[in-house]
PDB file of C-alpha atoms in Angstrom:
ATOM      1  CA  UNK L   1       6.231  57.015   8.817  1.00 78.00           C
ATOM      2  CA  UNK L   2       3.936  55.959   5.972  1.00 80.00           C
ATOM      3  CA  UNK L   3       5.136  53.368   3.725  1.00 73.00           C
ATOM      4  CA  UNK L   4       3.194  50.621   1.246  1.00 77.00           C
ATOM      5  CA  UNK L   5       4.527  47.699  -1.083  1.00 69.00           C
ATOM      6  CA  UNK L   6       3.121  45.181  -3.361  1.00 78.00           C
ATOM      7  CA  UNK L   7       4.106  42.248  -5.096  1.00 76.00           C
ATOM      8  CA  UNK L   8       4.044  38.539  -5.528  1.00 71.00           C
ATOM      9  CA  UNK L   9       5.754  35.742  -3.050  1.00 71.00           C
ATOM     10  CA  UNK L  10       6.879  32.232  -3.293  1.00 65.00           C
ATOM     11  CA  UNK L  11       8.808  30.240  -1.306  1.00 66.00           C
ATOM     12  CA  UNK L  12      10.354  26.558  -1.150  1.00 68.00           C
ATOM     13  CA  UNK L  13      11.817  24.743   1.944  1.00 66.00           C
ATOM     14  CA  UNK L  14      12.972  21.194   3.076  1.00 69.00           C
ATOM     15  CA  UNK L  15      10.312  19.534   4.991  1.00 72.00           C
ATOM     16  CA  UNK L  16       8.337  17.484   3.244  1.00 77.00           C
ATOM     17  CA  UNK L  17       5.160  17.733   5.135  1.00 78.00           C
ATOM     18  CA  UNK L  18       2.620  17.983   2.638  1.00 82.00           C
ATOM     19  CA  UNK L  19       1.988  15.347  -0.197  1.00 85.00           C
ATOM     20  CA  UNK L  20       3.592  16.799  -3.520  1.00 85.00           C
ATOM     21  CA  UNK L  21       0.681  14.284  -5.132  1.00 86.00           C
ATOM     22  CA  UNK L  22      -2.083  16.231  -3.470  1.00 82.00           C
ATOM     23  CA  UNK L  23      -0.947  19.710  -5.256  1.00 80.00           C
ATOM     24  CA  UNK L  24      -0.802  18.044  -8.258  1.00 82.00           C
ATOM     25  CA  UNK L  25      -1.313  14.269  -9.622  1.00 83.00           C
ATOM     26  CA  UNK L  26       1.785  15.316 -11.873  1.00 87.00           C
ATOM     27  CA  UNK L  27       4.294  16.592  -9.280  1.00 84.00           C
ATOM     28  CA  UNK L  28       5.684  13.055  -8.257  1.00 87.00           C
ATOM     29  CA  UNK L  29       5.607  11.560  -5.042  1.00 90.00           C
ATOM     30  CA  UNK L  30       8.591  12.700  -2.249  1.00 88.00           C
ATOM     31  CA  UNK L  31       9.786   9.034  -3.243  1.00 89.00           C
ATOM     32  CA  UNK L  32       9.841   6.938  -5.798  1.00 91.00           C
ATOM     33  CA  UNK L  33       5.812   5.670  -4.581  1.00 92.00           C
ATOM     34  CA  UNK L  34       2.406   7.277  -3.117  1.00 93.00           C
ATOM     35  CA  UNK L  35       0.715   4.828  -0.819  1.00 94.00           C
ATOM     36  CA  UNK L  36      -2.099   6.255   0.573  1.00 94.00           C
ATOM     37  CA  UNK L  37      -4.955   5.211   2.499  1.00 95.00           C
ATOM     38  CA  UNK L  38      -8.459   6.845   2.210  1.00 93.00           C
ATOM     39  CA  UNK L  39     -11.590   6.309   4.841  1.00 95.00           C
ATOM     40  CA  UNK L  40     -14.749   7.509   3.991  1.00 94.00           C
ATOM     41  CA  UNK L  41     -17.628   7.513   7.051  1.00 93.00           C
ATOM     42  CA  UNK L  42     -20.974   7.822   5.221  1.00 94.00           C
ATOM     43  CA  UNK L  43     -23.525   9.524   7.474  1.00 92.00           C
ATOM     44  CA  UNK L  44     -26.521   9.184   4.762  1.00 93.00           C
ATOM     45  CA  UNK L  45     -26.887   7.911   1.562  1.00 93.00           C
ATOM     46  CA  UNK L  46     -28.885   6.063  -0.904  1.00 93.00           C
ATOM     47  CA  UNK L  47     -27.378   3.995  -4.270  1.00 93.00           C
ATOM     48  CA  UNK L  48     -30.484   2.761  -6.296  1.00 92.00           C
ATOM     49  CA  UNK L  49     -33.165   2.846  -3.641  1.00 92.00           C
ATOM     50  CA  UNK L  50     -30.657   1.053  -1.463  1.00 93.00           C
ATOM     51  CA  UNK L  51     -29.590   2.552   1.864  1.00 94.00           C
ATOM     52  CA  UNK L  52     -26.541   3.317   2.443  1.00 94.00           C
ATOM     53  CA  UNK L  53     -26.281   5.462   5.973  1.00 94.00           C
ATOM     54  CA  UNK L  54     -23.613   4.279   8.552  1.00 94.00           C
ATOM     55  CA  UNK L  55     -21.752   2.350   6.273  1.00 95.00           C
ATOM     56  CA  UNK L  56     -17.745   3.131   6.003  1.00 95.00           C
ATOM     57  CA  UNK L  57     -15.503   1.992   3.321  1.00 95.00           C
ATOM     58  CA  UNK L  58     -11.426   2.478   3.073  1.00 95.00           C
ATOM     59  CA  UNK L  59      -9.298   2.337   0.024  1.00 95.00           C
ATOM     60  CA  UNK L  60      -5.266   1.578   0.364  1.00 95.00           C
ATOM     61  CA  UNK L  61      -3.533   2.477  -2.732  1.00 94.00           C
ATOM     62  CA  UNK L  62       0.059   2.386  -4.065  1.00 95.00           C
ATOM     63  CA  UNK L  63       0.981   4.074  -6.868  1.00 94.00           C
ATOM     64  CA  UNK L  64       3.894   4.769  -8.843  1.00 94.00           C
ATOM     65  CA  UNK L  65       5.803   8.339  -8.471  1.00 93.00           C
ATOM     66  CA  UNK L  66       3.789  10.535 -10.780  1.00 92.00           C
ATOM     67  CA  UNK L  67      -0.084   9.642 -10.095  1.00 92.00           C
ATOM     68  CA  UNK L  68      -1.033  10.604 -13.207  1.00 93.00           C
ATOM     69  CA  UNK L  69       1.472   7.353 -14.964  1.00 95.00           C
ATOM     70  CA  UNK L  70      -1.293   4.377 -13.482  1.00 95.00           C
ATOM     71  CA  UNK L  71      -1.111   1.304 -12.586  1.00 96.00           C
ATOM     72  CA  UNK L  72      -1.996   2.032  -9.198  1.00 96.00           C
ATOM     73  CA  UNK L  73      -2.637  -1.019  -7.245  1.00 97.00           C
ATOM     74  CA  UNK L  74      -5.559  -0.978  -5.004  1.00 96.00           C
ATOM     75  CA  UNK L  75      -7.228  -2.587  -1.961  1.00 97.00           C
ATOM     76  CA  UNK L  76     -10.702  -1.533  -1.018  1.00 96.00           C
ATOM     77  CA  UNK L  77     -12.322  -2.346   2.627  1.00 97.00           C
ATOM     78  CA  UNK L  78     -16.139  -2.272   3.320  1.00 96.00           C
ATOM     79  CA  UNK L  79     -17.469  -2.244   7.370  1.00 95.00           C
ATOM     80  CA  UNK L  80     -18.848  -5.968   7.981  1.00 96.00           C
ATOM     81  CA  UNK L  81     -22.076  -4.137   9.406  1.00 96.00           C
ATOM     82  CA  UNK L  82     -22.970  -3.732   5.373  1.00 97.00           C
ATOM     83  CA  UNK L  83     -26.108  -6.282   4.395  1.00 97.00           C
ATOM     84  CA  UNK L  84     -25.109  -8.005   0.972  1.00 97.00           C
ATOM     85  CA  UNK L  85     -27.135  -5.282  -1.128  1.00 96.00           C
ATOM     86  CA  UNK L  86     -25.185  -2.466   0.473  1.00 96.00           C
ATOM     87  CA  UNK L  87     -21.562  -3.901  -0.188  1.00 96.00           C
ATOM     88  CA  UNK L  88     -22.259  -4.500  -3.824  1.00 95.00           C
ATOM     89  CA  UNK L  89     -23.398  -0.884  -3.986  1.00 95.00           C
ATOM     90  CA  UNK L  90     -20.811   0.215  -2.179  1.00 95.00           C
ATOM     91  CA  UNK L  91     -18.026  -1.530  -4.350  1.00 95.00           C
ATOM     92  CA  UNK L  92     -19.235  -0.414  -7.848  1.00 94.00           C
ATOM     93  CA  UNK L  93     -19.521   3.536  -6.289  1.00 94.00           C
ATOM     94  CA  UNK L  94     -16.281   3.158  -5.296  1.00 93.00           C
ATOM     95  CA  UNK L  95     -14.932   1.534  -8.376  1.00 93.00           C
ATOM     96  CA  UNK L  96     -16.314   4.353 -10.170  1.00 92.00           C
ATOM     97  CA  UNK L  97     -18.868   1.867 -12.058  1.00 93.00           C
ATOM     98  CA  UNK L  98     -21.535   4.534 -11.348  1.00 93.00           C
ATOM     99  CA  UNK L  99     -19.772   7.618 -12.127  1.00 92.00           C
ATOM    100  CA  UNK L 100     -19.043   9.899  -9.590  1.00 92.00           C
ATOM    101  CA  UNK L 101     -15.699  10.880  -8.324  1.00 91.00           C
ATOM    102  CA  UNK L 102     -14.397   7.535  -8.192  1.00 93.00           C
ATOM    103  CA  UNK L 103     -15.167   7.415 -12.091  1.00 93.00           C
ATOM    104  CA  UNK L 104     -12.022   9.940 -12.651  1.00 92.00           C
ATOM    105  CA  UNK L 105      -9.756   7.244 -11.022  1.00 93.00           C
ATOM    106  CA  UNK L 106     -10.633   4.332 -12.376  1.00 94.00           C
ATOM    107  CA  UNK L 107      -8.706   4.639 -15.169  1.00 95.00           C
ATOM    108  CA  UNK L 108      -5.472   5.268 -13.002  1.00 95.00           C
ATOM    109  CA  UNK L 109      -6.225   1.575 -11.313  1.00 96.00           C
ATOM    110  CA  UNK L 110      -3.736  -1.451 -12.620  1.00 96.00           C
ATOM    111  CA  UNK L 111      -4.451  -4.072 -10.702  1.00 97.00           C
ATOM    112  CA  UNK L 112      -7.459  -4.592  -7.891  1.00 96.00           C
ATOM    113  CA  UNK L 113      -5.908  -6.013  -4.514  1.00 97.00           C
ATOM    114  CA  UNK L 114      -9.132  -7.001  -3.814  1.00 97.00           C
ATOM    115  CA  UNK L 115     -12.574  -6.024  -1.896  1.00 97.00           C
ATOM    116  CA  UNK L 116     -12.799  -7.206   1.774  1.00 97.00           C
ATOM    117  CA  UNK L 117     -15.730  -7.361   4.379  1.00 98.00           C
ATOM    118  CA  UNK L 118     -13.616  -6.030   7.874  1.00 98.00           C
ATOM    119  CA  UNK L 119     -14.196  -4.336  11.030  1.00 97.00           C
ATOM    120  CA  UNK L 120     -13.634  -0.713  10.375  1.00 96.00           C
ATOM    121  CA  UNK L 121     -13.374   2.418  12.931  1.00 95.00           C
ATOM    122  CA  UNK L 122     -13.725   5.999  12.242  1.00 94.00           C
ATOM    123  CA  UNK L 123     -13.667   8.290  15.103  1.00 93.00           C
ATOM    124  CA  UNK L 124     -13.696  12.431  14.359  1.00 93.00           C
ATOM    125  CA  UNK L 125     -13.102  14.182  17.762  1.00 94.00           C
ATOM    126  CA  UNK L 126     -12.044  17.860  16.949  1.00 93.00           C
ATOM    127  CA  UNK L 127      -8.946  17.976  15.299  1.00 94.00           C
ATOM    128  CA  UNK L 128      -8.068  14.371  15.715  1.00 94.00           C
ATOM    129  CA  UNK L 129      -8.938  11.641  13.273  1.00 94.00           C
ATOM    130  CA  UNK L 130      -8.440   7.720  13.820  1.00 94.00           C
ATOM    131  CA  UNK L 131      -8.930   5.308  11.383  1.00 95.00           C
ATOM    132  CA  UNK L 132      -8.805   1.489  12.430  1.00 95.00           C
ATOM    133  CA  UNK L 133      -9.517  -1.590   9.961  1.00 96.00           C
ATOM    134  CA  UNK L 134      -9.167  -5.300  11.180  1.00 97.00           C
ATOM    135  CA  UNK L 135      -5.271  -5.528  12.478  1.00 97.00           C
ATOM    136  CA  UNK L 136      -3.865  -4.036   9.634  1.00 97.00           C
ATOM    137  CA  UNK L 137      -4.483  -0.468   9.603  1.00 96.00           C
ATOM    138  CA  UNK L 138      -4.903   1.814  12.128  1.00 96.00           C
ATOM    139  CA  UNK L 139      -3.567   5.625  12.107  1.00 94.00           C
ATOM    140  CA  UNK L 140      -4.185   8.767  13.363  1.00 94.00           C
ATOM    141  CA  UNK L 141      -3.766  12.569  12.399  1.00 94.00           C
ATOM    142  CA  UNK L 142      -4.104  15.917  13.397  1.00 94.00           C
ATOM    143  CA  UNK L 143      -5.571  18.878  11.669  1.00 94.00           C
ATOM    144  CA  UNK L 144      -2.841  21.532  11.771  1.00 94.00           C
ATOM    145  CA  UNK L 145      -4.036  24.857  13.290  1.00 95.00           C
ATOM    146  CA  UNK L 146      -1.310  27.523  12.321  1.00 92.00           C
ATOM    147  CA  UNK L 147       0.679  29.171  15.146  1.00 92.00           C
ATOM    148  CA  UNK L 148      -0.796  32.136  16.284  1.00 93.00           C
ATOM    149  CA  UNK L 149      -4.339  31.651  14.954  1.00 93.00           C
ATOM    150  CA  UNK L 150      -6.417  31.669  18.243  1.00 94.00           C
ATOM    151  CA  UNK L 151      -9.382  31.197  16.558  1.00 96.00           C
ATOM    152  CA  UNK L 152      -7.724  27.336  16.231  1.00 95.00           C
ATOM    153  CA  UNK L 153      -9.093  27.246  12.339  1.00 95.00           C
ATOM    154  CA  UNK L 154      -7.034  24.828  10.719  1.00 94.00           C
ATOM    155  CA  UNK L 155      -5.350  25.185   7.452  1.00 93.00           C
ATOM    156  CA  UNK L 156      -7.097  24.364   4.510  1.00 92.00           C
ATOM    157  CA  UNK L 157      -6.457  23.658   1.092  1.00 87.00           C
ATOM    158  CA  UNK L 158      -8.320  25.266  -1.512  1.00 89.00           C
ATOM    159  CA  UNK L 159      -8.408  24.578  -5.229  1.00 89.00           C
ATOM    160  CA  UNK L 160      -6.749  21.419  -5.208  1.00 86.00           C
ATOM    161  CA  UNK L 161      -7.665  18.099  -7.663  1.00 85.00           C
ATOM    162  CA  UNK L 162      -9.173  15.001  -5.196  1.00 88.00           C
ATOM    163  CA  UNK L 163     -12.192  12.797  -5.244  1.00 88.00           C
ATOM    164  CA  UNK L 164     -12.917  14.455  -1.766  1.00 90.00           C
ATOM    165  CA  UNK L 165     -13.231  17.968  -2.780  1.00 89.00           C
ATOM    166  CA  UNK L 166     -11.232  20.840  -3.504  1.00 89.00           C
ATOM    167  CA  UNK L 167     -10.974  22.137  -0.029  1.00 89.00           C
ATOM    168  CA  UNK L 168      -9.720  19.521   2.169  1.00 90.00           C
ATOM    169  CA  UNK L 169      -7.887  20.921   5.636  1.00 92.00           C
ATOM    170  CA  UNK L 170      -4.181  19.863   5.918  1.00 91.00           C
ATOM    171  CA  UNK L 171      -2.894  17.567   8.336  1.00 92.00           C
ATOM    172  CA  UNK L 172      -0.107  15.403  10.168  1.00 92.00           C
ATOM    173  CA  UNK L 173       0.031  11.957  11.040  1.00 92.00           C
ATOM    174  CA  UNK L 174       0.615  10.808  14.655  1.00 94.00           C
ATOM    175  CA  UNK L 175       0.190   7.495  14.725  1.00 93.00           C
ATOM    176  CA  UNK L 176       0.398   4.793  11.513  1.00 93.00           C
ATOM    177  CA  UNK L 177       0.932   0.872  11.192  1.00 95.00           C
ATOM    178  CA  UNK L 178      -0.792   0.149   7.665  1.00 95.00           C
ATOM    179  CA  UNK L 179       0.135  -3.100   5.991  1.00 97.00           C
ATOM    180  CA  UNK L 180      -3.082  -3.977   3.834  1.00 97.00           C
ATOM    181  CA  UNK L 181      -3.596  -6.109   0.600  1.00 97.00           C
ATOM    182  CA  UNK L 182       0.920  -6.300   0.678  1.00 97.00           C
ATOM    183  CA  UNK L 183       0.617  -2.033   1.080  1.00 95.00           C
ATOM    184  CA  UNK L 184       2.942  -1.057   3.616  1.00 96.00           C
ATOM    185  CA  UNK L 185       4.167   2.310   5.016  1.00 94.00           C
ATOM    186  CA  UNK L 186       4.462   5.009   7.421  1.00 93.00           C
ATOM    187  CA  UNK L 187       1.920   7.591   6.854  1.00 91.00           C
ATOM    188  CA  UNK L 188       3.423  11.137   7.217  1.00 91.00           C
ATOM    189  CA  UNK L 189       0.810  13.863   6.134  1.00 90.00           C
ATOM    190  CA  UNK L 190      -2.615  14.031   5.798  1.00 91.00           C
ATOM    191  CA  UNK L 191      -5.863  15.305   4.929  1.00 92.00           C
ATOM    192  CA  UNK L 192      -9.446  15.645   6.172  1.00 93.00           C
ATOM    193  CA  UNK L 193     -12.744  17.280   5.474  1.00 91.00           C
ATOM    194  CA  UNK L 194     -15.751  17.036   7.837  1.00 88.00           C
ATOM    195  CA  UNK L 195     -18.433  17.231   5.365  1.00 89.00           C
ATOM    196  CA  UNK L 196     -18.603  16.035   1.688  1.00 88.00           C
ATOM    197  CA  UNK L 197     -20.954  14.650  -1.201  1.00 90.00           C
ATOM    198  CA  UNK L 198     -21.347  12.683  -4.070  1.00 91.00           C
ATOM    199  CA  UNK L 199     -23.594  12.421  -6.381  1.00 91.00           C
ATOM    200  CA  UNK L 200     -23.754  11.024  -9.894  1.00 89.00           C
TER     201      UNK L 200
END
């Protein structure tokens, strides 16, 4: 029995798994907020002849429902181990003072929590990512591997608008107590990529 068929496909459903503001800045949030925390682990690096390698740096945001309205309020945290030189490169890359990525979101930011020195950990071990900062963050995910992929690729993203990159693979939370610069939720999805640049 031969047979064929073509066509196009969408589909909607009820879980709310995936961040509507990581499809698109102008989707709106599931509720009436975004809070989101991002950790960065920076492996080499230079900023005006100044080393950067090793250091790691996490923003906290919260924004309003639709991204793309502003006044996002954010807290930025930079790993003690950073020297004097390397913090104050660190904060003006990720202020966007030096273009970049960061540059395309500055203009989103209302009000600056503030920039704090803290212990930060990062830990990538297959699938799993932890993030830990001082006392007051510390969450994990899980990339999602699809059922019934055996080659246990995770799903990925492609196309999408983020400082990160376009291509960043999808994942859950499993574990979350954030309450940073007065930034408080329960973090539900997630993201991660193991590799990406900036330059500027």
């Amino acid at each position: 029995m031969a047979w064929n068929l073509a066509g196009s496909y969408s589909e909607t459903c009820s879980c709310e798994l995936m961040c509507p503001c990581n499809m698109s800045f102008d989707h709106g949030a599931t509720y009436d907020f975004c809070r989101v925390t991002l950790a960065f682990n920076i492996r080499e690096g230079t900023v005006d002849g100044t080393d950067i390698a090793g250091r790691k740096v996490v923003l906290i945001a919260d924004t309003p429902k639709l991204m793309t309205d502003g006044n996002w309020r954010v807290g930025v945290f930079i790993d003690d181990a950073a020297t004097d030189a390397q913090f104050d490169q660190l904060v003006q890359v990720f202020s966007g003072q030096l273009g970049g990525p960061m540059a395309g979101l500055a203009p989103l930011i209302g009000e600056m929590l503030g920039v704090q020195r803290a212990a930060i950990d990062l830990q990538d071990d297959g699938l799993l990512h932890s993030v830990r900062v001082d006392d007051v963050i510390d969450f994990e995910i899980e990339d999602i591997v699809p059922f019934g992929v055996e080659t246990g690729e995770p799903v990925r993203f492609s196309g999408m608008f983020h400082p990160v990159g376009s291509d960043l693979t999808m994942a859950e939370a499993k574990r979350t107590r954030i309450s940073a610069f007065g930034v408080e939720y329960e973090g539900k999805s997630g993201l991660s990529k193991s590799d990406f640049s900036w330059a500027a």
